[in-house]
XYZ file of C-alpha atoms in Angstrom:
449
model
C -259.336 18.177 -169.991
C -261.609 18.469 -167.001
C -265.342 18.623 -166.950
C -267.068 22.072 -167.046
C -270.318 23.639 -166.856
C -272.513 23.889 -170.032
C -271.899 27.095 -171.947
C -274.477 29.817 -171.834
C -273.166 32.211 -174.387
C -271.162 31.661 -177.518
C -269.346 33.602 -180.274
C -268.730 32.263 -183.855
C -265.849 34.010 -185.631
C -265.854 33.161 -189.391
C -262.901 33.884 -191.749
C -262.639 33.680 -195.661
C -265.317 33.112 -198.189
C -269.079 33.479 -198.299
C -269.391 29.730 -197.831
C -267.706 30.113 -194.345
C -270.187 33.015 -193.691
C -273.093 30.653 -194.253
C -271.514 27.798 -192.254
C -270.950 30.204 -189.508
C -274.699 31.239 -189.571
C -275.819 27.727 -189.505
C -273.535 26.924 -186.566
C -274.949 29.840 -184.804
C -278.507 28.428 -185.521
C -277.517 25.112 -183.926
C -276.186 26.872 -180.756
C -279.371 28.950 -180.504
C -281.666 25.929 -180.748
C -279.546 24.479 -177.636
C -280.503 27.513 -175.704
C -277.024 29.072 -175.960
C -276.941 32.831 -176.696
C -274.605 35.082 -178.318
C -272.174 36.602 -175.994
C -272.801 40.534 -175.478
C -270.481 42.684 -177.193
C -267.323 43.303 -175.291
C -267.760 40.247 -173.102
C -265.980 36.983 -173.233
C -267.995 34.025 -174.446
C -268.446 30.570 -172.812
C -267.879 28.874 -176.018
C -265.890 30.269 -179.094
C -266.094 28.592 -182.504
C -263.241 29.596 -184.983
C -264.719 28.852 -188.319
C -261.510 28.985 -190.418
C -260.219 29.403 -193.814
C -257.332 27.526 -195.443
C -256.678 29.765 -198.610
C -254.665 32.427 -197.111
C -250.788 32.054 -196.225
C -250.023 30.971 -192.834
C -253.837 30.201 -192.099
C -253.096 27.576 -189.530
C -250.422 29.678 -187.681
C -253.226 32.447 -187.356
C -255.621 29.892 -185.888
C -252.945 28.915 -183.188
C -252.559 32.663 -182.432
C -256.216 33.057 -182.121
C -256.385 30.166 -179.749
C -253.681 31.923 -177.686
C -255.460 35.017 -177.302
C -258.596 33.393 -176.252
C -257.035 31.320 -173.637
C -255.069 34.586 -172.155
C -258.345 36.665 -172.229
C -260.203 33.857 -170.617
C -257.724 33.564 -167.832
C -257.866 37.201 -167.034
C -261.758 36.894 -166.225
C -261.082 33.607 -164.313
C -262.538 31.124 -166.775
C -261.160 29.797 -169.942
C -263.795 29.292 -172.784
C -264.482 26.063 -174.721
C -262.779 26.268 -178.039
C -264.016 24.818 -181.253
C -262.045 24.874 -184.502
C -264.193 24.450 -187.468
C -263.925 24.835 -191.147
C -261.046 24.104 -193.749
C -257.953 24.494 -191.444
C -259.872 22.029 -189.118
C -260.404 19.618 -191.896
C -256.622 20.072 -193.266
C -254.949 20.034 -189.743
C -257.268 17.697 -187.738
C -255.312 15.992 -184.987
C -252.491 18.321 -185.375
C -254.533 21.074 -183.732
C -255.486 18.811 -180.874
C -251.811 17.800 -180.401
C -250.537 21.449 -180.471
C -253.323 23.231 -178.583
C -254.707 21.449 -175.411
C -257.015 24.392 -175.004
C -259.044 23.187 -178.067
C -262.028 20.908 -177.062
C -263.444 20.209 -180.534
C -262.247 20.072 -184.058
C -264.750 19.679 -186.692
C -264.588 19.808 -190.520
C -266.854 21.853 -192.955
C -269.017 18.599 -193.838
C -269.409 17.441 -190.330
C -270.277 20.618 -188.371
C -273.960 19.429 -187.916
C -272.410 17.086 -185.235
C -270.955 19.926 -183.205
C -273.827 19.804 -180.561
C -273.074 16.089 -179.822
C -269.409 16.945 -179.520
C -270.133 19.879 -177.251
C -271.983 17.500 -174.864
C -268.841 15.374 -174.747
C -266.595 18.543 -174.196
C -268.565 19.516 -171.146
C -267.862 16.006 -169.658
C -264.250 16.524 -170.285
C -263.841 14.715 -173.643
C -261.906 16.169 -176.530
C -263.047 15.135 -180.062
C -262.196 15.551 -183.715
C -264.679 14.791 -186.531
C -263.220 15.556 -190.136
C -265.643 12.715 -191.859
C -266.916 14.077 -195.175
C -270.386 12.664 -195.516
C -272.067 13.334 -198.782
C -274.522 16.388 -198.028
C -275.913 14.704 -194.852
C -275.494 17.775 -192.896
C -278.137 19.899 -194.465
C -280.738 17.295 -193.309
C -279.469 17.589 -189.711
C -279.411 21.439 -189.535
C -282.178 23.265 -187.842
C -284.674 25.414 -189.838
C -283.454 29.007 -189.916
C -285.465 31.418 -187.828
C -283.759 34.631 -187.902
C -285.073 37.421 -190.181
C -282.710 39.138 -192.697
C -283.258 41.055 -195.889
C -280.550 38.988 -197.538
C -279.706 35.404 -197.218
C -277.124 32.878 -198.424
C -278.462 29.610 -199.624
C -275.819 26.867 -200.437
C -276.628 24.761 -203.213
C -273.561 23.051 -203.982
C -270.328 22.124 -202.141
C -266.754 20.845 -203.129
C -264.806 20.965 -206.183
C -263.379 18.435 -208.922
C -261.194 20.870 -210.693
C -258.055 20.520 -208.671
C -256.378 23.803 -209.629
C -252.805 23.165 -208.569
C -252.799 25.954 -206.023
C -256.008 25.174 -204.331
C -256.943 23.102 -201.177
C -260.582 23.128 -201.713
C -260.791 19.674 -203.204
C -258.928 18.364 -200.040
C -260.944 20.303 -197.324
C -264.500 20.501 -198.966
C -264.421 17.150 -201.001
C -266.109 16.367 -204.317
C -268.513 18.321 -206.043
C -271.931 17.661 -204.766
C -275.283 19.313 -205.537
C -278.209 19.608 -202.927
C -281.638 18.339 -204.264
C -283.851 20.728 -206.209
C -286.841 20.327 -204.186
C -284.925 20.911 -200.823
C -283.529 24.137 -202.315
C -286.780 25.432 -203.416
C -288.501 24.625 -200.135
C -285.611 26.441 -198.119
C -285.834 29.511 -200.459
C -289.457 29.782 -199.789
C -289.029 29.726 -196.219
C -286.300 32.255 -196.240
C -288.551 34.477 -198.338
C -291.331 34.039 -195.825
C -289.070 35.143 -192.938
C -288.186 38.536 -194.853
C -285.437 37.565 -197.281
C -285.862 39.824 -200.240
C -282.546 38.749 -201.741
C -280.861 35.383 -201.831
C -277.404 34.516 -203.025
C -276.839 30.979 -204.116
C -273.539 29.624 -202.876
C -271.215 26.950 -204.056
C -267.462 26.431 -204.396
C -268.320 26.049 -208.060
C -271.923 27.057 -208.049
C -272.633 26.882 -211.646
C -271.663 23.126 -211.628
C -275.013 22.516 -209.753
C -277.362 20.077 -211.443
C -280.716 18.380 -210.238
C -284.059 17.118 -211.243
C -286.859 19.493 -211.394
C -290.533 19.067 -210.199
C -291.276 17.513 -213.611
C -288.519 14.956 -213.490
C -286.461 16.717 -216.010
C -282.551 17.309 -215.489
C -281.645 20.964 -215.085
C -278.650 23.116 -214.246
C -278.377 26.367 -212.262
C -280.391 28.329 -214.589
C -283.297 26.048 -214.069
C -283.152 26.471 -210.377
C -282.803 30.323 -210.732
C -286.078 30.339 -213.026
C -288.004 28.291 -210.394
C -286.792 30.554 -207.375
C -287.787 33.686 -209.373
C -291.350 32.572 -209.182
C -291.377 33.207 -205.401
C -293.444 36.338 -204.908
C -291.644 37.852 -201.953
C -288.087 37.141 -203.393
C -287.118 40.276 -205.377
C -283.390 39.511 -206.151
C -281.255 36.493 -206.910
C -277.480 36.331 -207.034
C -275.087 33.365 -207.167
C -271.357 32.860 -206.518
C -268.570 31.595 -207.227
C -268.593 30.291 -210.908
C -265.990 28.551 -212.949
C -265.648 29.454 -216.513
C -265.567 25.835 -217.613
C -269.079 25.096 -216.325
C -270.693 28.126 -217.735
C -273.611 26.889 -219.817
C -275.539 29.047 -222.441
C -278.608 28.548 -220.534
C -277.236 30.477 -217.593
C -276.162 33.165 -219.922
C -279.758 33.442 -221.404
C -280.949 33.571 -217.693
C -279.428 36.967 -217.348
C -281.162 38.187 -220.314
C -284.520 36.730 -219.426
C -284.880 36.627 -215.601
C -285.546 40.103 -214.230
C -284.869 39.250 -210.657
C -281.366 37.797 -211.589
C -279.164 40.711 -210.640
C -276.722 42.190 -213.161
C -273.673 40.985 -211.570
C -271.246 38.154 -212.370
C -268.219 37.028 -210.249
C -266.151 34.797 -212.663
C -262.439 34.059 -211.561
C -259.945 34.032 -214.283
C -256.740 34.054 -212.130
C -254.253 34.995 -214.856
C -254.102 36.404 -218.312
C -251.424 33.977 -219.419
C -252.324 30.874 -221.217
C -249.122 29.028 -219.924
C -249.773 30.034 -216.411
C -253.459 29.047 -216.611
C -252.519 25.723 -217.967
C -249.879 25.194 -215.037
C -252.755 26.228 -212.706
C -254.818 23.342 -214.169
C -257.481 25.951 -215.165
C -259.457 24.462 -218.097
C -259.977 27.673 -219.928
C -257.839 30.234 -221.864
C -257.624 34.020 -221.872
C -259.531 33.976 -225.140
C -262.296 31.624 -223.894
C -262.903 33.472 -220.762
C -263.106 36.939 -222.732
C -265.508 35.384 -225.258
C -267.711 34.277 -222.345
C -267.751 37.817 -220.987
C -268.719 39.025 -224.505
C -271.710 36.557 -224.327
C -272.686 37.873 -220.949
C -272.544 41.485 -222.024
C -274.567 40.923 -225.066
C -277.103 39.252 -222.919
C -277.154 41.819 -220.172
C -275.302 44.998 -221.372
C -275.252 46.647 -218.126
C -273.668 43.767 -216.286
C -271.049 44.281 -213.609
C -268.119 42.003 -213.915
C -265.920 40.689 -211.066
C -262.878 38.335 -210.879
C -260.104 36.800 -208.853
C -256.252 36.973 -209.698
C -253.373 35.443 -208.387
C -249.862 37.039 -209.086
C -246.594 35.406 -208.624
C -247.581 31.781 -209.573
C -244.569 29.658 -209.788
C -242.732 30.360 -213.081
C -244.854 33.606 -213.844
C -242.484 35.879 -215.974
C -242.827 39.636 -216.300
C -244.150 38.974 -219.851
C -246.952 36.710 -218.594
C -247.767 39.117 -215.776
C -248.277 41.824 -218.344
C -250.620 39.604 -220.037
C -252.694 39.650 -217.092
C -252.744 43.573 -217.018
C -253.719 43.466 -220.439
C -256.807 41.245 -219.820
C -257.726 43.686 -216.869
C -257.451 46.474 -219.288
C -259.762 44.908 -221.695
C -262.438 43.773 -219.323
C -262.581 46.754 -217.072
C -263.916 45.052 -213.993
C -266.460 46.606 -211.556
C -264.796 44.737 -208.638
C -262.086 42.156 -208.137
C -259.968 40.254 -205.639
C -256.287 39.822 -206.047
C -253.755 37.995 -204.116
C -250.045 37.014 -203.995
C -249.433 33.354 -204.507
C -248.798 31.493 -201.346
C -248.092 27.627 -201.333
C -250.599 25.499 -199.793
C -249.141 22.182 -198.246
C -250.234 19.126 -200.294
C -250.991 21.044 -203.441
C -248.841 20.527 -206.583
C -247.882 24.017 -206.966
C -246.174 24.127 -203.737
C -243.360 21.929 -205.022
C -243.055 23.622 -208.546
C -239.877 25.001 -209.771
C -239.730 28.753 -210.236
C -241.010 30.213 -206.923
C -241.354 33.758 -207.458
C -239.508 36.111 -204.968
C -241.672 37.920 -202.431
C -240.448 41.487 -203.601
C -241.406 40.549 -207.176
C -244.864 39.484 -206.105
C -245.306 42.532 -203.976
C -244.467 44.749 -206.993
C -246.765 42.967 -209.409
C -249.730 42.932 -206.902
C -249.416 46.591 -206.299
C -249.628 47.349 -210.116
C -252.340 44.926 -210.600
C -254.449 46.372 -207.718
C -253.767 49.884 -208.990
C -255.393 48.836 -212.388
C -258.230 47.114 -210.727
C -258.919 50.071 -208.347
C -258.778 52.462 -211.257
C -261.562 50.386 -213.062
C -263.570 50.026 -210.060
C -263.818 53.803 -209.442
C -264.483 54.307 -213.202
C -267.445 52.015 -212.967
C -268.817 53.762 -209.983
C -268.276 57.083 -211.518
C -270.247 55.992 -214.722
C -273.114 54.995 -212.463
C -273.558 58.634 -211.374
C -277.024 59.924 -212.555
C -278.540 56.540 -212.737
C -281.840 55.785 -211.040
C -282.023 52.339 -209.580
C -283.441 50.131 -206.735
C -281.370 49.662 -203.410
C -282.167 47.094 -200.962
C -281.884 48.635 -197.445
C -279.572 46.394 -195.315
C -278.555 48.454 -192.352
C -278.344 51.742 -190.640
C -275.349 53.921 -191.578
C -272.979 55.638 -189.253
C -274.908 58.965 -189.098
C -278.409 59.572 -187.747
C -281.007 59.174 -190.530
C -278.469 57.481 -192.797
C -279.037 53.960 -194.510
C -276.865 51.685 -196.360
C -277.907 49.171 -199.267
C -276.832 47.327 -202.391
C -277.435 48.436 -205.876
C -278.359 45.761 -208.596
C -274.587 45.884 -209.467
C -273.562 44.986 -205.849
C -272.387 48.624 -205.191
C -272.657 50.019 -201.570
C -274.961 53.077 -201.631
C -275.736 55.421 -198.727
C -278.480 57.950 -198.446
C -280.869 59.568 -195.938
C -284.795 58.980 -195.584
C -287.448 57.641 -193.757
C -286.905 54.021 -194.504
C -286.463 50.626 -192.710
C -284.228 47.652 -193.092
C -285.775 45.442 -195.715
C -287.283 48.134 -198.000
C -286.573 48.171 -201.599
C -286.249 51.719 -202.617
C -285.631 53.816 -205.551
C -282.704 56.204 -205.370
C -280.634 58.460 -207.698
C -276.894 57.950 -207.598
C -275.216 61.246 -206.901
C -271.554 60.861 -206.250
C -268.922 58.118 -206.564
C -266.104 56.894 -204.357
C -263.807 53.889 -204.742
C -265.905 51.760 -202.672
C -269.400 53.208 -202.388
C -271.739 55.828 -203.834
C -273.863 58.487 -202.166
C -277.541 58.581 -203.422
C -280.853 60.591 -202.899
C -284.114 58.695 -202.071
C -286.694 59.182 -204.814
C -289.359 56.712 -203.444
C -290.149 53.945 -201.256
C -290.906 50.996 -203.725
C -292.198 48.504 -201.186
C -291.878 47.564 -197.557
C -291.404 43.933 -196.374
C -290.812 44.644 -192.660
């Protein structure tokens, strides 16, 4: 690799989960601090960071395809960009990316991206570098303070996972479970609220495994952190994702009943309705224990919207076991859900299990599952028609005078009126579609712009 001029513009392209979205934002913060600016829309960037996800099938091959497109586009304008591959594919593939793609200057894992600026200095001098170390939580102290203003913000409180589900690469790409200190999180939440964040979503691969020591020196779980953040005057809404059923404590259930700022929405992956499949997945819950937990949640917060994750076609899944998943869906009636065909991830136990399900069987099962989930999502939205609720205005709509925001139940709602991004407004929900609702503005509750 030849020395090159320092980049003036950048583009961060993030894939996958909300943790990756957060990481992408923090990478952008570091580049902003270096005086590198986002590339204008439609223009090629001097530096491109591919912030990758390893959950989906053929994730690595898609990265190589993106690298090829970037290289080709750069040649057309007479200058190939510096390319950095970050995220979980970077962690899993490491030196293989460097070997296969000479166009890549930097490969950095999700626990080491705070060292990207130093790697960039070396890349400008013609050096290629890989950093996939997994230092315990060191990156957060090294990241710059966030300065951008948004009405909503992500706050990573926990990273990694110790569950070792047999289909999942997260323990290998994100490392062991680790919690950020209580005081650091409260301080960062205050700063986000001071900069205009009206809603904060607490993030973690297994967010309800977070634990810490509060200001009194007492041990506390996620519910204690939420109760402390709810004291921040400017902060109006709190959410969290993604939870694991095994770590769902009674205190967090009570939190939903007692903390007004905690939104009535819960994303709690189940993956399958079959106990045998759940055991093969190394999930520590059963269908019954999962359903009982949801009953507790509904007792605590009767209007709560439930969301889940599903995998169809896990090795050995029979037709009868898939029907158990459909039966669970029929019982829960999810407001939202995410569903996927099983895809083997290299290095995971499930990848070598007997009974790999044929693609056409998985396709058919996924279609049936998604039809049921879509039915219930529409039904939940239709049941919301006529309600009056608060919506946090997040962005402009496609039409003049139109605005988009989220209801307490994380539904997208659009309406017209004289408002601004960051306003918390009261609307009446008028008409439901599968993915959003139309609404009528009743009054502007408060402006935070």
